[in-house]
Coordinates of N, CA and C and ligand atoms in Angstrom, one line a residue:
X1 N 0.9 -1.2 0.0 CA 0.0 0.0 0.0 C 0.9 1.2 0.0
X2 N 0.4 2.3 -0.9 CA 0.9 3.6 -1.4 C 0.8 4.2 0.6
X3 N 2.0 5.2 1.5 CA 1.8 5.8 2.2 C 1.0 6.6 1.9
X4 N -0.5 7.3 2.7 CA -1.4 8.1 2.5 C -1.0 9.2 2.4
X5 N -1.4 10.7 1.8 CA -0.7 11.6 1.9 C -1.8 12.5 2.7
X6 N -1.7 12.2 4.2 CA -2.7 12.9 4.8 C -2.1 12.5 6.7
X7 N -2.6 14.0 6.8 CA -1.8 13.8 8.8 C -3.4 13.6 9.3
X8 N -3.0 12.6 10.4 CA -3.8 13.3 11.5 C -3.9 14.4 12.7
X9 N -4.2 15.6 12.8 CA -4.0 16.8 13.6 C -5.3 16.4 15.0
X10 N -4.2 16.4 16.0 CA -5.6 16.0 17.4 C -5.0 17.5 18.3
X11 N -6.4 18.0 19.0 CA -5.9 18.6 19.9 C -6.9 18.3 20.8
X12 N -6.2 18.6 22.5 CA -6.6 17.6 23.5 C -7.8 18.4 24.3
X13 N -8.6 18.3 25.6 CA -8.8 19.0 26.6 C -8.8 20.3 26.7
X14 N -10.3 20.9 26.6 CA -9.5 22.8 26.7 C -9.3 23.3 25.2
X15 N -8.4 22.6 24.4 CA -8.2 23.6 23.4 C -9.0 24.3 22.8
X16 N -10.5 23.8 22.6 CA -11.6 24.7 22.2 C -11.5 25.9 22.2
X17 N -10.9 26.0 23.1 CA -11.4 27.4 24.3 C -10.1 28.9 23.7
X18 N -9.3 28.1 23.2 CA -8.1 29.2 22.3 C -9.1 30.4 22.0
X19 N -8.2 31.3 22.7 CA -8.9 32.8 22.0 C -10.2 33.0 22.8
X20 N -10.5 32.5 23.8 CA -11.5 33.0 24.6 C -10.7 33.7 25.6
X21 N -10.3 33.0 26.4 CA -9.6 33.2 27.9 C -8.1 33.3 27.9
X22 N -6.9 33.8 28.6 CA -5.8 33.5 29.0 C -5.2 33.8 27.5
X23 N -5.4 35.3 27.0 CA -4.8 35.5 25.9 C -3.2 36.0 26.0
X24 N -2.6 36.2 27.4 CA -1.2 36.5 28.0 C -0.5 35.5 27.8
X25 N -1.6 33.4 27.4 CA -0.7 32.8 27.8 C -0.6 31.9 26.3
X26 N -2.0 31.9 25.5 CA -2.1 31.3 24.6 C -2.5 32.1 23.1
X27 N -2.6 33.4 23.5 CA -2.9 34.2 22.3 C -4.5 34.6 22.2
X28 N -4.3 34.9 21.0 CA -5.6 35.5 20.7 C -6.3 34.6 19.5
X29 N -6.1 33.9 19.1 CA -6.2 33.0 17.8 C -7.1 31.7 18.4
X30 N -7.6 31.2 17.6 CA -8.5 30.2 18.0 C -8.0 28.9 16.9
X31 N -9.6 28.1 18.1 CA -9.3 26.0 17.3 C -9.2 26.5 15.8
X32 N -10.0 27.1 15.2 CA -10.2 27.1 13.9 C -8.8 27.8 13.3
X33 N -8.1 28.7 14.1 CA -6.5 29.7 13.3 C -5.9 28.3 13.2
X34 N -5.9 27.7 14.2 CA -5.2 26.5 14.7 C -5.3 25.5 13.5
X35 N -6.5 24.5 13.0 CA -6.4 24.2 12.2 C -6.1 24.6 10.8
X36 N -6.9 25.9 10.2 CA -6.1 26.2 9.3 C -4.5 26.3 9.2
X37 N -4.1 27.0 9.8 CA -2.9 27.1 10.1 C -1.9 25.6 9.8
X38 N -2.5 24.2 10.2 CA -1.9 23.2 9.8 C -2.4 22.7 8.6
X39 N -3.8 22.8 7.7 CA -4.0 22.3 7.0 C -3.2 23.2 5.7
X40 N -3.1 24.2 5.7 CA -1.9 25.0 4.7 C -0.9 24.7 4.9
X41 N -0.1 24.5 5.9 CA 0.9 24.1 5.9 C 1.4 22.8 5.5
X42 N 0.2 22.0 5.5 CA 0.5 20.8 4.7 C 0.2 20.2 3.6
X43 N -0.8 21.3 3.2 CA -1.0 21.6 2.0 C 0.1 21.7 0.8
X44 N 0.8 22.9 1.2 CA 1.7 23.1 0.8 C 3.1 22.5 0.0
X45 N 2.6 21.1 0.9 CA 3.8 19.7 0.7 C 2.7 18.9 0.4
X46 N 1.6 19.2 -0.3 CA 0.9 18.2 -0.6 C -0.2 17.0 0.1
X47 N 0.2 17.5 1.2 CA -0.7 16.3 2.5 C -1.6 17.3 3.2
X48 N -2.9 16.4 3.1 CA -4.6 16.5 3.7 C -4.3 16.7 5.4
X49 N -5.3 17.5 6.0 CA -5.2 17.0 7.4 C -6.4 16.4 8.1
X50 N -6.5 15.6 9.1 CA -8.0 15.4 9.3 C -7.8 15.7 10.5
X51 N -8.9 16.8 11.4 CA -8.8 17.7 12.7 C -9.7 17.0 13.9
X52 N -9.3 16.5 14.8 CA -10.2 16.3 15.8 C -10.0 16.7 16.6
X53 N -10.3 17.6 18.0 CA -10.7 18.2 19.3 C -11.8 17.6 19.7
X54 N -11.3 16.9 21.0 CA -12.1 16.4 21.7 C -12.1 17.1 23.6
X55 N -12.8 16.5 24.4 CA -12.9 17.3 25.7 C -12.8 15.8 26.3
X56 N -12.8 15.1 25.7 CA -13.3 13.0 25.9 C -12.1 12.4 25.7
X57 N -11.0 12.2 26.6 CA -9.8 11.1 26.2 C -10.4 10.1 25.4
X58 N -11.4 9.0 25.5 CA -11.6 8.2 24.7 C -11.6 8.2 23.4
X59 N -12.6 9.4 23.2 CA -12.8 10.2 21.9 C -11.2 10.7 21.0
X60 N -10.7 10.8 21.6 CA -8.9 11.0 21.2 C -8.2 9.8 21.2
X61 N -8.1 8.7 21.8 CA -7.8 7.4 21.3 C -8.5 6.4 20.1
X62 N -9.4 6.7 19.9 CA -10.2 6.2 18.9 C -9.8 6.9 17.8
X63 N -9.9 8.3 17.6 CA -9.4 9.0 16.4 C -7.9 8.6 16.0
X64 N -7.0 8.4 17.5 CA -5.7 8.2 17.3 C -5.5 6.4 16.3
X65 N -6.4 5.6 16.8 CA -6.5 4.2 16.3 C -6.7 4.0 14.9
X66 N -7.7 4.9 14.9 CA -8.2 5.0 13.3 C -7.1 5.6 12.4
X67 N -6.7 5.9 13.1 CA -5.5 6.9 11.9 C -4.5 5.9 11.4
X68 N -4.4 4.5 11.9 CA -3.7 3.9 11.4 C -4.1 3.5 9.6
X69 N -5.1 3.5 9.4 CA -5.9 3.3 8.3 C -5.5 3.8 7.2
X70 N -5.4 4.9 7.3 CA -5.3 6.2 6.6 C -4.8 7.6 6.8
X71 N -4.1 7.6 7.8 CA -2.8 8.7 8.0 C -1.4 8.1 8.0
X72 N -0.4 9.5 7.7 CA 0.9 9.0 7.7 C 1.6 9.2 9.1
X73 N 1.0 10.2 9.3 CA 1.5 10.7 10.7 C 0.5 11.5 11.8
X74 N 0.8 11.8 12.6 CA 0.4 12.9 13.8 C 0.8 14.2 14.2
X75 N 0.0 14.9 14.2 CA 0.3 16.3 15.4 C -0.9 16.1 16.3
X76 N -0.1 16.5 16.9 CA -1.1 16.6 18.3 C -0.3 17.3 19.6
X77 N -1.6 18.4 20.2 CA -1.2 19.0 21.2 C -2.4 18.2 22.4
X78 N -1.4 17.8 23.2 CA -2.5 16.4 24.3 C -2.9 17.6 25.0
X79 N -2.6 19.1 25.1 CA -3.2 19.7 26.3 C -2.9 19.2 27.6
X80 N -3.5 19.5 28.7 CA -3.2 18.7 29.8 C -3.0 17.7 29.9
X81 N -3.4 16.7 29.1 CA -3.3 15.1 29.2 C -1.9 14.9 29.0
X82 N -0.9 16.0 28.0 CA 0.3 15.9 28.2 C 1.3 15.5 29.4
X83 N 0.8 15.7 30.9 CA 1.2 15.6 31.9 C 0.8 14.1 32.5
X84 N -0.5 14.0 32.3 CA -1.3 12.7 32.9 C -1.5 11.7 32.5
X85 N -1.3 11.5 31.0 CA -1.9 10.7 30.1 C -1.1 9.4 30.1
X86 N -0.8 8.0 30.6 CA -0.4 7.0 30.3 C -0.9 6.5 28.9
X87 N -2.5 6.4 29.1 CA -3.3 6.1 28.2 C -3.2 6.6 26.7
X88 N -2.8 7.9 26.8 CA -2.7 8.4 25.6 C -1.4 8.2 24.6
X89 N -0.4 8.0 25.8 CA 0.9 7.9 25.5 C 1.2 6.0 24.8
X90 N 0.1 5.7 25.3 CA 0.4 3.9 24.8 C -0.8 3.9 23.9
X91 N -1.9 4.9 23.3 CA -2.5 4.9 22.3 C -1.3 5.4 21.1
X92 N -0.2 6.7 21.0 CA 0.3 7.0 20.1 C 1.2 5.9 19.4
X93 N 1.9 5.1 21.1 CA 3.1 4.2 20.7 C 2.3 3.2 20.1
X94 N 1.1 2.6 20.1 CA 0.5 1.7 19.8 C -0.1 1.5 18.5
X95 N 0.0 2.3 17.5 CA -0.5 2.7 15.6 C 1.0 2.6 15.7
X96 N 2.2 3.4 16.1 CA 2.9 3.1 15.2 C 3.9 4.4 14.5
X97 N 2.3 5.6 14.3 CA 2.6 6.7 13.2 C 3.8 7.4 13.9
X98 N 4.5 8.2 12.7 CA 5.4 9.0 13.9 C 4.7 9.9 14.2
X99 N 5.0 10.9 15.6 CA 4.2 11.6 16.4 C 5.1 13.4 16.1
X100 N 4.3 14.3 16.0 CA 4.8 15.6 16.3 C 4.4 16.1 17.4
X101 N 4.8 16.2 18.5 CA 4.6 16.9 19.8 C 4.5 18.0 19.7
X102 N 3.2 19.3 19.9 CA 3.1 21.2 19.6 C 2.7 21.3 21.0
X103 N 3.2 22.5 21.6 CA 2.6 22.9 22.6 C 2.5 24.4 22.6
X104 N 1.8 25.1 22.7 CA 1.4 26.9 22.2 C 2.3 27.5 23.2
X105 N 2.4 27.1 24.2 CA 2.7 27.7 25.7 C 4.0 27.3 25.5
X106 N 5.1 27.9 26.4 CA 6.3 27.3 26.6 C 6.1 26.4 28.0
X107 N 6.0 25.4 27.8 CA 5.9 24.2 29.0 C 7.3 24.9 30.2
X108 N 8.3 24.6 29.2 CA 9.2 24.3 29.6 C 9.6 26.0 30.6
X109 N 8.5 26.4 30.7 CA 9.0 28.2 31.5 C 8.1 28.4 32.7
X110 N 6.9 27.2 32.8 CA 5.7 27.5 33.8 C 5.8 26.4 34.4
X111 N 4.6 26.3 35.7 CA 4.5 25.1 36.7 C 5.7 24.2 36.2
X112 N 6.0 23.7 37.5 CA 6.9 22.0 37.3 C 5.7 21.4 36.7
X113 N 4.5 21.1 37.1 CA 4.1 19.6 36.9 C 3.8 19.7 34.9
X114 N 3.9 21.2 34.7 CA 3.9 21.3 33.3 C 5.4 20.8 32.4
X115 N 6.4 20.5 33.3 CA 7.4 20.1 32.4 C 7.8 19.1 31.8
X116 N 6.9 17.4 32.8 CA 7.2 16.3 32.1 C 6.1 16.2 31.1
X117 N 6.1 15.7 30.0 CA 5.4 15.0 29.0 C 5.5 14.0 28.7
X118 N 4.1 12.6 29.1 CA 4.5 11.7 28.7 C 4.4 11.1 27.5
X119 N 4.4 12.0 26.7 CA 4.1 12.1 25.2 C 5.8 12.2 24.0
X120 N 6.8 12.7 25.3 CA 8.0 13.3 24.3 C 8.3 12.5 23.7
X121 N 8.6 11.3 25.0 CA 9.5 10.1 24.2 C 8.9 9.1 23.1
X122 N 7.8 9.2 22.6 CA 6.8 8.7 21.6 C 6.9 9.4 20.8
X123 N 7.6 11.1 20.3 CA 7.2 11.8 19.8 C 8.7 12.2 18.6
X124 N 8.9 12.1 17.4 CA 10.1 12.3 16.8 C 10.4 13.8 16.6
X125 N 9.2 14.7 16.6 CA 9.2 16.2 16.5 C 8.8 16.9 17.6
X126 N 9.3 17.9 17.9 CA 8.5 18.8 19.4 C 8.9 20.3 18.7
X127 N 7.7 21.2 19.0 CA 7.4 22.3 18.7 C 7.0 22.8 19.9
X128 N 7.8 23.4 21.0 CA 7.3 24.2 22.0 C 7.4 25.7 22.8
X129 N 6.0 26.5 22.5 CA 6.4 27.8 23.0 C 6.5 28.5 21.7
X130 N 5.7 28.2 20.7 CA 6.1 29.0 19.2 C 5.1 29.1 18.6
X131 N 3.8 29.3 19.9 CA 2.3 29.7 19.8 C 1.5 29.1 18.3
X132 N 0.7 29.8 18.0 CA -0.4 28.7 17.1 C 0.5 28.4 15.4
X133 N 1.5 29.4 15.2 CA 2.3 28.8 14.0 C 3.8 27.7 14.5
X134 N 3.5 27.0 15.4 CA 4.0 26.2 16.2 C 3.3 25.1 15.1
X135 N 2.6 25.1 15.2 CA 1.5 23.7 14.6 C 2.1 23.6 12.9
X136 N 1.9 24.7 12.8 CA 2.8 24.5 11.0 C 4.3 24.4 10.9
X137 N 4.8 24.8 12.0 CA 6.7 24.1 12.2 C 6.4 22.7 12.5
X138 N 5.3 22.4 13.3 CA 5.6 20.4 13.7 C 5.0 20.1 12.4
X139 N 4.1 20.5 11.5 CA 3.3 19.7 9.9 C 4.6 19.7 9.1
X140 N 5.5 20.8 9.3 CA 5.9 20.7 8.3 C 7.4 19.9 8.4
X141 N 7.9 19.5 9.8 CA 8.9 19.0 10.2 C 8.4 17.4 9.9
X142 N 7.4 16.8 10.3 CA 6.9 15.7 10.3 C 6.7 15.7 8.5
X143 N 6.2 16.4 7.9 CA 6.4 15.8 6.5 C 7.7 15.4 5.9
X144 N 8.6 16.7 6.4 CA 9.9 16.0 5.3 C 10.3 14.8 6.3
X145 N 9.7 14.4 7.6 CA 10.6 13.1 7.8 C 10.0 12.2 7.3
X146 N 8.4 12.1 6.6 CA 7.8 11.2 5.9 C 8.0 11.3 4.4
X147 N 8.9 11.8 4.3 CA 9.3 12.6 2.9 C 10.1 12.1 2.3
X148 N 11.3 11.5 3.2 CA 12.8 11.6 3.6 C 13.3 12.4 3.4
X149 N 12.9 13.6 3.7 CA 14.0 15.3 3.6 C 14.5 15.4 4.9
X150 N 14.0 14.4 5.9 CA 14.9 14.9 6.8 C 14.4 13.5 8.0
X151 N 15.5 13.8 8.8 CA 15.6 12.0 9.6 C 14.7 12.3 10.7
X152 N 14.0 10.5 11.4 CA 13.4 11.2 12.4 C 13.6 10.9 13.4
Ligands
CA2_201 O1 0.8 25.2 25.7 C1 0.0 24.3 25.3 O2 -0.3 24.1 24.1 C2 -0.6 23.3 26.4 O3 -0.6 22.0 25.8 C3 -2.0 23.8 26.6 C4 -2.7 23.1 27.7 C5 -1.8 23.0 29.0 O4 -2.5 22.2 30.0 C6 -0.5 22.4 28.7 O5 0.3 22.4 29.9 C7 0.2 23.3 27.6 C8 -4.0 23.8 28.1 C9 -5.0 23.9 27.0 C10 -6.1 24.8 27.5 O6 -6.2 25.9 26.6 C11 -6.9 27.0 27.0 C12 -6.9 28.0 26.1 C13 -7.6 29.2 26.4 C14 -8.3 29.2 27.6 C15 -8.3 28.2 28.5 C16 -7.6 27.0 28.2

């Protein structure tokens, strides 16, 4: 079978909410800048995105399962579940796809419990702290490693 030319883009918990609240921390841009934002950019290299937001871990493992079907890869921002998620972290290792890690916020500058992710080491790309065109640096890093323009 031909590799698909299409990502799956997930974002976790909360992210709906972009551009409502906490614009000091996450901007002013919303789910929807958010999506666009990755479907041009992978556009651009030729690959579809399919967008899920969910508020329901299950509902984000299911989409993540399915993607084996018919994606080549992942972005995904797990949101909080980035910190808590076992579950999510043995749904990504478990397809297989390689993973892009985005985080809007710089993790790595706020709370401790915001600095482990149990998503990294599953993850061959990380984009963190480089707000909602963060999402089009991990589409577009994750293509050329599906590409082979670049190693993953
Ligand atoms: O910086 C990121 O992208 C995060 O993944 C966002 C999560 C947070 O728990 C992570 O530590 C870092 C929170 C998503 C909730 O987003 C909101 C946006 C606007 C208003 C309220 C929540």
């Amino acid at each position: 079978m031909t590799t698909p030319r299409r990502l799956l883009l997930v974002n976790g918990p909360n992210l709906n909410l972009l551009g409502t609240r906490e614009p000091d921390v996450y901007g002013t841009q919303t789910l929807a800048d958010v999506e666009q934002v990755t479907v041009d950019a992978a556009a651009r290299r030729g690959f579809e995105v399919r967008a899920v937001q969910s508020n329901h871990e299950g509902v984000l493992l299911d989409a993540i399962h399915a993607a084996r079907e018919d994606c080549a890869g992942i972005v995904i921002n797990p949101g909080g579940l980035t910190h808590t998620s076992v579950v999510l972290r043995d749904a990504l290792s478990g397809v297989g796809l390689p993973v892009a890690e985005v985080h809007i916020s710089d993790v790595t500058a706020r709370e401790e419990f915001r600095h482990h992710s149990y998503v990294a080491d599953v993850a061959v790309v990380h984009v963190i702290g480089e707000g909602v065109a963060g999402y089009a640096t991990a589409a577009a890093r994750l293509i050329d490693i599906l590409t082979g323009q670049a190693e993953g």
